[in-house]
PDB file of C-alpha atoms in Angstrom:
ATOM      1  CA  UNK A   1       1.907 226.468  27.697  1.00 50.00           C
ATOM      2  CA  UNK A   2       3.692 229.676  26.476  1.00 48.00           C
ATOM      3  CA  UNK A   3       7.275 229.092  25.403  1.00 54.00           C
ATOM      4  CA  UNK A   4       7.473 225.457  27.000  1.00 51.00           C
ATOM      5  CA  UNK A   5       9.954 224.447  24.021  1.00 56.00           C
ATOM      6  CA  UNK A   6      12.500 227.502  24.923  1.00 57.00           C
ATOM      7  CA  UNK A   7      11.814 226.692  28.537  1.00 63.00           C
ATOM      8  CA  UNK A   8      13.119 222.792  28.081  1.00 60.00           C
ATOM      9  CA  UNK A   9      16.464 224.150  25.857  1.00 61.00           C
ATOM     10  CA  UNK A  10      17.182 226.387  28.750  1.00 62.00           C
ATOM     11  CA  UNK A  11      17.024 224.203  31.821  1.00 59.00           C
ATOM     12  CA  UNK A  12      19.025 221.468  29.381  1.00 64.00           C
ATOM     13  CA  UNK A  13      21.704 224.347  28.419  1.00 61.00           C
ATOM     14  CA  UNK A  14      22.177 224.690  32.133  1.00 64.00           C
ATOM     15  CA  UNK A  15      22.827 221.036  32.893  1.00 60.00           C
ATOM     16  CA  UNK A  16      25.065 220.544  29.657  1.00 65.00           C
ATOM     17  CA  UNK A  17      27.005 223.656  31.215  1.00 63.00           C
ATOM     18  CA  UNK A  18      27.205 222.565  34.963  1.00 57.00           C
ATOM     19  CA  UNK A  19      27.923 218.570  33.556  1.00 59.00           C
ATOM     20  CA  UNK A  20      30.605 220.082  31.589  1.00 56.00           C
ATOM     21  CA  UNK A  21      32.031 222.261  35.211  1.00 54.00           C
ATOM     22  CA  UNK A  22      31.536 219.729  37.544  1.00 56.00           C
ATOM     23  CA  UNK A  23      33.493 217.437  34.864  1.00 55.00           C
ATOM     24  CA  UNK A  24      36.335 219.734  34.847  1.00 53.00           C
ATOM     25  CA  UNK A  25      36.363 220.068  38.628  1.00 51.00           C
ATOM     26  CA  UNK A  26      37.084 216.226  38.966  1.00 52.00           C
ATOM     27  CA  UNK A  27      39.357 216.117  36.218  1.00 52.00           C
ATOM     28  CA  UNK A  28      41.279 219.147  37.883  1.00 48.00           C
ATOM     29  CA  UNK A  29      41.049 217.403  41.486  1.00 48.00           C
ATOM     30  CA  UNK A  30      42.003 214.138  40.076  1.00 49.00           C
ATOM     31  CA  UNK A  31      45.311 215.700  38.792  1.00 47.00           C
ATOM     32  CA  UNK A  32      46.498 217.591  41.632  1.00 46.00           C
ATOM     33  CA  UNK A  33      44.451 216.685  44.840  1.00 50.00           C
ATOM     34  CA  UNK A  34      44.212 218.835  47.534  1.00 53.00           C
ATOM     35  CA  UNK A  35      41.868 220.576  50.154  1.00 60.00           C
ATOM     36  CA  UNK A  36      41.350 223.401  47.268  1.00 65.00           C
ATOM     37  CA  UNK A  37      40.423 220.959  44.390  1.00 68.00           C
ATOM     38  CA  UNK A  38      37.530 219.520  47.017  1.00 82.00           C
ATOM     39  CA  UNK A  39      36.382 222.571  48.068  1.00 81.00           C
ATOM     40  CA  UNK A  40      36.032 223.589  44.412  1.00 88.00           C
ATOM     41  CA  UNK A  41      34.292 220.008  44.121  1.00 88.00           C
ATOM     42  CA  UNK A  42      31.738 220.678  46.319  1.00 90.00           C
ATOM     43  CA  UNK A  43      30.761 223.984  45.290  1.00 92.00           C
ATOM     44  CA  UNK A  44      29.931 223.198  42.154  1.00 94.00           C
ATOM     45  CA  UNK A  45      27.800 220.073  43.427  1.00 95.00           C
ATOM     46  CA  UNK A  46      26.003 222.344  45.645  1.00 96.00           C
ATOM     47  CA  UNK A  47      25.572 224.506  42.703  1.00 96.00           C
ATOM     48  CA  UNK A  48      24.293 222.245  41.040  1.00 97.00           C
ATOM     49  CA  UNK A  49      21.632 221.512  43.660  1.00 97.00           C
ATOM     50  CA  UNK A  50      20.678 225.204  43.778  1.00 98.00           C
ATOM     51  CA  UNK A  51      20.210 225.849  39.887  1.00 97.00           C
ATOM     52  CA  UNK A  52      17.810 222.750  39.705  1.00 98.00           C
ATOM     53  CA  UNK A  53      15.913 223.595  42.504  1.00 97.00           C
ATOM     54  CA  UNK A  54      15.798 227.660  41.431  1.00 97.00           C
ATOM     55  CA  UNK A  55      14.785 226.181  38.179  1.00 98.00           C
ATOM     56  CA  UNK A  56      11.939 224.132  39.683  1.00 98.00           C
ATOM     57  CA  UNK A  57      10.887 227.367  41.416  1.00 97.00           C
ATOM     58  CA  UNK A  58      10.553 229.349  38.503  1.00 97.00           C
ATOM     59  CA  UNK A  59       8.597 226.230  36.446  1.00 97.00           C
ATOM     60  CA  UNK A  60       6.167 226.221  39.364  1.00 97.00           C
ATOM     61  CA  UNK A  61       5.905 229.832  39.502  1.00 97.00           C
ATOM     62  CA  UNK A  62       5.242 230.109  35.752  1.00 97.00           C
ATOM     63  CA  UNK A  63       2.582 227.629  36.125  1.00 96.00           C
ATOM     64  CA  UNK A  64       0.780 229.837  38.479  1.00 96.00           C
ATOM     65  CA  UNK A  65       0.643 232.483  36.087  1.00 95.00           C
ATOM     66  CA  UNK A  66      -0.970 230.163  33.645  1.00 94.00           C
ATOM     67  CA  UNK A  67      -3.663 229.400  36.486  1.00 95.00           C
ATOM     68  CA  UNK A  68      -2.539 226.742  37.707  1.00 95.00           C
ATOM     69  CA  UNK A  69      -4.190 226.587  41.540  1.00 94.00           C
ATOM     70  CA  UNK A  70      -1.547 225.420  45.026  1.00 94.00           C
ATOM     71  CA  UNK A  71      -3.256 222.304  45.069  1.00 94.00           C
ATOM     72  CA  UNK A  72      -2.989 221.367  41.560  1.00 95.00           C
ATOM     73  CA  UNK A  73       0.419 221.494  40.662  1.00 96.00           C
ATOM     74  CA  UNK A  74       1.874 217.660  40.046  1.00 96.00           C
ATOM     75  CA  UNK A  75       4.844 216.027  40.398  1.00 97.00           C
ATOM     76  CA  UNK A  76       4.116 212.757  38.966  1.00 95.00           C
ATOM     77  CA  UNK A  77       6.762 211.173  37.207  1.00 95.00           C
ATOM     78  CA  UNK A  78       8.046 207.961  35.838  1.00 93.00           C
ATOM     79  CA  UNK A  79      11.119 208.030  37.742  1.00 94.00           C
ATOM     80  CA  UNK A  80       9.623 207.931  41.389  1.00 94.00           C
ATOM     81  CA  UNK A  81       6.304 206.438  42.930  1.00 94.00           C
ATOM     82  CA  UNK A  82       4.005 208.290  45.311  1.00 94.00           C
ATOM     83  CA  UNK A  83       2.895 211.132  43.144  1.00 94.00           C
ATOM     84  CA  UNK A  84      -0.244 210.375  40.729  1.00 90.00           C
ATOM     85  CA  UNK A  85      -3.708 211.700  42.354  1.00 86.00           C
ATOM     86  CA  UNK A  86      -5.943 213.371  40.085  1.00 80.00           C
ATOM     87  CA  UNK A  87      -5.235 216.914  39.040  1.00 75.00           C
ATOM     88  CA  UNK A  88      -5.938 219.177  36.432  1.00 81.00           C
ATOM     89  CA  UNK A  89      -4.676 217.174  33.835  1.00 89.00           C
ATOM     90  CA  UNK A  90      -1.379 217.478  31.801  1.00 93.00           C
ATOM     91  CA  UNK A  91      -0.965 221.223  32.337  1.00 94.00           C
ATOM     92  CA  UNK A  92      -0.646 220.847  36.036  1.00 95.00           C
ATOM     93  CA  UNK A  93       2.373 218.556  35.806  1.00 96.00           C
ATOM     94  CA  UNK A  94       5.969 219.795  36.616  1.00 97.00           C
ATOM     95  CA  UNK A  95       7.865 217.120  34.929  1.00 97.00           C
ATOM     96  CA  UNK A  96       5.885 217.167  31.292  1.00 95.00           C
ATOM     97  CA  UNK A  97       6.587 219.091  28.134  1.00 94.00           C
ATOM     98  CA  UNK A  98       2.783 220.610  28.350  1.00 92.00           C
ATOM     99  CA  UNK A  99       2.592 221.046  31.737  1.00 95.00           C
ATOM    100  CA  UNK A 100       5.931 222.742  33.839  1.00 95.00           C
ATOM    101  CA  UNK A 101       8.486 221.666  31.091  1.00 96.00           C
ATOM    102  CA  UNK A 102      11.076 219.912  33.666  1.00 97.00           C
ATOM    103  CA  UNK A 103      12.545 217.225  33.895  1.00 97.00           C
ATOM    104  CA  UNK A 104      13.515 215.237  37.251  1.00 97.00           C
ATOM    105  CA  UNK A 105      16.821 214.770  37.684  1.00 96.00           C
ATOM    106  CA  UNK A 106      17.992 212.155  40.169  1.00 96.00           C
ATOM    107  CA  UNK A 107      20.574 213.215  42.630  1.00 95.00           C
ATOM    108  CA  UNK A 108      23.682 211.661  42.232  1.00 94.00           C
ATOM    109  CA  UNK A 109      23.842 209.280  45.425  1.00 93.00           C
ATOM    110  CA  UNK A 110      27.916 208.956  45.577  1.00 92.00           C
ATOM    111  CA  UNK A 111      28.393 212.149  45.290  1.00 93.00           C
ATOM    112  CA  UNK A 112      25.423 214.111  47.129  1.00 97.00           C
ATOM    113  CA  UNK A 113      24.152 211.850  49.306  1.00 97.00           C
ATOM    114  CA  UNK A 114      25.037 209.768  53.258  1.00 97.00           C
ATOM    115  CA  UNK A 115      25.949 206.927  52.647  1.00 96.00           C
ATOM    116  CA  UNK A 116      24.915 205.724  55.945  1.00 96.00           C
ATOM    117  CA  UNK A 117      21.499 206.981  55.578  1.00 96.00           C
ATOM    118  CA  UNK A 118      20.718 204.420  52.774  1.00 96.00           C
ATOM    119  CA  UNK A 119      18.098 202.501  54.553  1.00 95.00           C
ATOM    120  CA  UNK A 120      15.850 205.614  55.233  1.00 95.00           C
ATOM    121  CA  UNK A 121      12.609 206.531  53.437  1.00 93.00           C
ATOM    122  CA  UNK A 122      13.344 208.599  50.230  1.00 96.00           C
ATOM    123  CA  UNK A 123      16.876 208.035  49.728  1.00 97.00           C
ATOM    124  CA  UNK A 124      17.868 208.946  46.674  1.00 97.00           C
ATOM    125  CA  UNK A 125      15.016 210.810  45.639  1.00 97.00           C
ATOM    126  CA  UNK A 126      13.781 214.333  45.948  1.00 98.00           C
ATOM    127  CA  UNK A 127      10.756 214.394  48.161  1.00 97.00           C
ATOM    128  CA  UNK A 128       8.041 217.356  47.013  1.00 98.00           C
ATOM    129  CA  UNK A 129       6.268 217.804  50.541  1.00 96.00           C
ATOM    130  CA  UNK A 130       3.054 220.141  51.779  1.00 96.00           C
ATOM    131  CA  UNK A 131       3.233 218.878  54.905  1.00 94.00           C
ATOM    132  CA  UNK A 132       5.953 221.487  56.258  1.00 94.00           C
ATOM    133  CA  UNK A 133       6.321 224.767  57.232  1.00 93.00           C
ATOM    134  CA  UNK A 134       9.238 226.749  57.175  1.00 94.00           C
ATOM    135  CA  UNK A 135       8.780 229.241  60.283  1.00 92.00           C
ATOM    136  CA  UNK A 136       8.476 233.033  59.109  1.00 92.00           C
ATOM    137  CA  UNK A 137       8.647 232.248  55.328  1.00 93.00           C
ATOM    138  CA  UNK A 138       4.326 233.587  54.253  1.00 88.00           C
ATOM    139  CA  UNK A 139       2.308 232.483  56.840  1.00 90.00           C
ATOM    140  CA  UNK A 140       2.039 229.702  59.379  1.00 89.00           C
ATOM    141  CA  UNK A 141       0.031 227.561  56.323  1.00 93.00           C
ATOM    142  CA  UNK A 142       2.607 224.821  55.055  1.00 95.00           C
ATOM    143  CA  UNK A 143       4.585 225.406  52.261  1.00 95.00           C
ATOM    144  CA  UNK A 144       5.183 223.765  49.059  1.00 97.00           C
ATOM    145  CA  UNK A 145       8.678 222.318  49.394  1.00 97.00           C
ATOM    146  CA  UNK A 146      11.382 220.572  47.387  1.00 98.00           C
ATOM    147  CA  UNK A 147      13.509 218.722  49.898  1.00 98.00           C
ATOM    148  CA  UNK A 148      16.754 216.538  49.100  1.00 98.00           C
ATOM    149  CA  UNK A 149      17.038 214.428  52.439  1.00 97.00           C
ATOM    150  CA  UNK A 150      20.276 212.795  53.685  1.00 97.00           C
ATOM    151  CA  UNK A 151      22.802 214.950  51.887  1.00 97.00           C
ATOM    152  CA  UNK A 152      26.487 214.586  53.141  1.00 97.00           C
ATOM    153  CA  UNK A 153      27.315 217.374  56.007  1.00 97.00           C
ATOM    154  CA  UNK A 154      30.083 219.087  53.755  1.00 96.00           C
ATOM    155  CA  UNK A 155      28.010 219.796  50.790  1.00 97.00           C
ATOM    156  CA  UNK A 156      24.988 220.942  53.665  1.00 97.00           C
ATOM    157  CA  UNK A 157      27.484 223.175  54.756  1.00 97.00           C
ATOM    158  CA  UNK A 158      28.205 224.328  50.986  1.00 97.00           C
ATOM    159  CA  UNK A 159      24.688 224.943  50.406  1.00 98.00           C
ATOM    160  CA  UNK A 160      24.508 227.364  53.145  1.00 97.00           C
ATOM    161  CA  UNK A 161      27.918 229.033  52.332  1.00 96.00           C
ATOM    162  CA  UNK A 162      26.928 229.953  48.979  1.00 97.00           C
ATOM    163  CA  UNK A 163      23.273 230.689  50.509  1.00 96.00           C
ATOM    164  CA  UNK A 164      25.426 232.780  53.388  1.00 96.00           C
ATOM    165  CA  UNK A 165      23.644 231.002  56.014  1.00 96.00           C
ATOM    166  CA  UNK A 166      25.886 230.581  59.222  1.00 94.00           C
ATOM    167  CA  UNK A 167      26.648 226.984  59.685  1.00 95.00           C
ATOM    168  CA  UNK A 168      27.413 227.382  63.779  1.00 92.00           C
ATOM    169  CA  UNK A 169      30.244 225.471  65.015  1.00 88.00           C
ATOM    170  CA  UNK A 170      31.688 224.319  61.665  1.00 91.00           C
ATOM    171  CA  UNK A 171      28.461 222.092  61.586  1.00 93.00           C
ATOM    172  CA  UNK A 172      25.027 223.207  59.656  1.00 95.00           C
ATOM    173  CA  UNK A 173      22.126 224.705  61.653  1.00 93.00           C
ATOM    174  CA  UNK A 174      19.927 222.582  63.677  1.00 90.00           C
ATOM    175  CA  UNK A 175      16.475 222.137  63.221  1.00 88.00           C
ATOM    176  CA  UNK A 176      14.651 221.207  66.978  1.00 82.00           C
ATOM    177  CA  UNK A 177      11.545 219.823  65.901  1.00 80.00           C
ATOM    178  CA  UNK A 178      10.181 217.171  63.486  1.00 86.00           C
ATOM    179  CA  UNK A 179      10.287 217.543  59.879  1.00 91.00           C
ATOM    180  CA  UNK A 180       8.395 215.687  57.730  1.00 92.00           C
ATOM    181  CA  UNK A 181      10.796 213.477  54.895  1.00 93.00           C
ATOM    182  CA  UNK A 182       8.035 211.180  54.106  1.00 93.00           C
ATOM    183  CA  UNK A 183       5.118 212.341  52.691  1.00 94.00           C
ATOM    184  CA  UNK A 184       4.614 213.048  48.886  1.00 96.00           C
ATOM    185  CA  UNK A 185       2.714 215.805  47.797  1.00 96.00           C
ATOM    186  CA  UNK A 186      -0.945 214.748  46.351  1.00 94.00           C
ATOM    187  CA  UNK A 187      -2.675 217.843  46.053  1.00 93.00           C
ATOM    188  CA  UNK A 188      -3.353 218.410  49.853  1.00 93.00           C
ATOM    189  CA  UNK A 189      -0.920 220.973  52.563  1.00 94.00           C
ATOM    190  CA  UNK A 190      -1.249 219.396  55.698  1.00 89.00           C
ATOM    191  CA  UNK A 191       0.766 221.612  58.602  1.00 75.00           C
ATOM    192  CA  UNK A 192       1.762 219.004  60.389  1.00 75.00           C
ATOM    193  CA  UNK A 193       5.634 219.584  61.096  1.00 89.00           C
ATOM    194  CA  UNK A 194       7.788 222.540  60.491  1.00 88.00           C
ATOM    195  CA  UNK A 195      11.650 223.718  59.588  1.00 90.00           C
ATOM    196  CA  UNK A 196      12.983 226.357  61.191  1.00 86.00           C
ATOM    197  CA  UNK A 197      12.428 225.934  65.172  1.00 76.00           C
ATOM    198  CA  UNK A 198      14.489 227.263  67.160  1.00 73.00           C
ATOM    199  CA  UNK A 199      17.285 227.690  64.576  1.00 80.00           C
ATOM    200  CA  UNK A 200      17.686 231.096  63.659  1.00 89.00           C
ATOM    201  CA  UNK A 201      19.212 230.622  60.853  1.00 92.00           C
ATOM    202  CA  UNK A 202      16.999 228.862  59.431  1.00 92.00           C
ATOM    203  CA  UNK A 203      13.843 230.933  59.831  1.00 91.00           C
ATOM    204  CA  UNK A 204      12.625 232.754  57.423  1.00 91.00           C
ATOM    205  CA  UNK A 205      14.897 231.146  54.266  1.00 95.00           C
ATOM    206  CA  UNK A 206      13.649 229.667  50.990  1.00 97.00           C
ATOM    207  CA  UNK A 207      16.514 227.479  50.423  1.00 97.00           C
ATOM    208  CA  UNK A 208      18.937 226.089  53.029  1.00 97.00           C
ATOM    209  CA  UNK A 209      20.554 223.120  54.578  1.00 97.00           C
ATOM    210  CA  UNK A 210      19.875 221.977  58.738  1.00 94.00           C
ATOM    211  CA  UNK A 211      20.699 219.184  60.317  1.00 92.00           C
ATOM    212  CA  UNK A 212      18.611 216.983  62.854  1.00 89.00           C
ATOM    213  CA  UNK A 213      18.840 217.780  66.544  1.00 81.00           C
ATOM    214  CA  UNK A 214      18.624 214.814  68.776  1.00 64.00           C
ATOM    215  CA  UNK A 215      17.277 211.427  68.181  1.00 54.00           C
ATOM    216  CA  UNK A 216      14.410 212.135  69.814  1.00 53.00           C
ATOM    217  CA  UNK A 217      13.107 213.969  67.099  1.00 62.00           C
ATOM    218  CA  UNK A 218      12.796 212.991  63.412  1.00 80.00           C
ATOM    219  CA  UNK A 219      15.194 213.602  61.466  1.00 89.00           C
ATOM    220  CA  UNK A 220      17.989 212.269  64.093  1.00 88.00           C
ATOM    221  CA  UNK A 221      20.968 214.255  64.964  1.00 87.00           C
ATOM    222  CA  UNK A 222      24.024 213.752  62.536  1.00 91.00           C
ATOM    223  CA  UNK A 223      21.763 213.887  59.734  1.00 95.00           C
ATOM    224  CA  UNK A 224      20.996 216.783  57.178  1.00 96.00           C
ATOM    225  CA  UNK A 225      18.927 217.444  54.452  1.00 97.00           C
ATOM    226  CA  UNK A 226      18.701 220.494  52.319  1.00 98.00           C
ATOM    227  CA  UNK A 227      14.726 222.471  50.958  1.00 97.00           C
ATOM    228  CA  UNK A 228      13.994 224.708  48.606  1.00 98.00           C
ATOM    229  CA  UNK A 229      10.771 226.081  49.192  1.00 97.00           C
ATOM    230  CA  UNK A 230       8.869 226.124  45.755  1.00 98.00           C
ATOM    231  CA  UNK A 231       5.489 228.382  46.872  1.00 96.00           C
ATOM    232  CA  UNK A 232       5.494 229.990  50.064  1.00 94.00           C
ATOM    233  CA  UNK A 233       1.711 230.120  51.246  1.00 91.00           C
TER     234      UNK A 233
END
């Protein structure tokens, strides 16, 4: 693939240089404390969270120009199970030198991530889903999402402040209906659940944070969980 080596220097450039803020930012809180210093904390986390998952966008995106088809694209990796079905070969794979030129990087669980959510499915891993649809974002077909479920509400709500989404209430949007946390992406969209209902601002977003509504539906209330939609379809 065209310019995969420059591609790899330039997505590790970026996490040497947010390592080497979010370092600083801890170092800087550790020293003085304060409301501030954690604010400053969690913006760069949620940073963080938003350059990967821009990155992502723009290695799937690139592979589309290549040829790469919807249902090809691969996110089979070492570091997770649930991803290896038969594509295209190694040019339809996200996380290889010859394919998308990304690596996965694991969320940092003390620092992103509920701990009271630990016994869910996926914790502590991203979850690349086509079995969602985000409500007025391309048409009602599901979308190819990243999705980093069971975040902790504060950085949600960071996410959406640097996104300028309104978190109502001093809490992050909720979604109403079912969302779909579970299912890995093989190679087949299934539009089965959605994100977006009856949250306004939520619809019609590429990248936000919501929370569950009631425990009636899936995810359950007091939860959140932050997507980045990768191809809108």
């Amino acid at each position: 693939m065209k310019d995969e080596s420059g591609n790899v220097l330039f997505y590790i450039l970026i996490a040497i240089i947010l390592f080497a803020a979010l370092s600083f930012a801890m170092s800087q809180m550790n020293r003085g404390g304060g409301g501030e210093s954690n604010r400053e904390l969690r913006q760069l986390q949620a940073s963080e969270i938003l350059q990967y998952t821009r990155a992502l966008q723009t290695a799937v995106h690139n592979m589309k120009i290549e040829g790469i088809e919807d249902g090809q694209i691969s996110f089979e990796t070492p570091s997770v199970a649930g991803y290896n079905y038969a594509s295209c070969g190694d040019a339809c794979k996200l996380f290889l030198a010859g394919g998308g030129g990304m690596a996965y990087m694991t969320p940092v669980i003390d620092d992103w991530l509920d701990g009271d959510q630990v016994a869910n499915p996926n914790y502590g891993q991203w979850v690349f889903s086509g079995d969602n649809n985000v409500i007025n974002v391309g048409t009602a077909a599901p979308d190819l999402l990243a999705i980093l479920p069971w975040v902790r509400m504060d950085l949600c709500m960071e996410i959406n402040n640097l996104m300028s989404i309104t978190n109502p209430a001093a809490q992050p949007p909720k979604d109403s209906g079912d969302v779909d946390l579970v299912t890995k992406f093989q190679g087949t969209y299934t539009a089965s659940q959605s994100i977006g209902g009856g949250d306004p601002q939520i619809e019609g977003q590429r990248v936000g944070c919501f929370q569950g509504d009631n425990n009636l539906s899936t995810p359950a209330a007091g939860t959140y969980h932050f997507f980045q939609v990768l191809i809108a379809r």
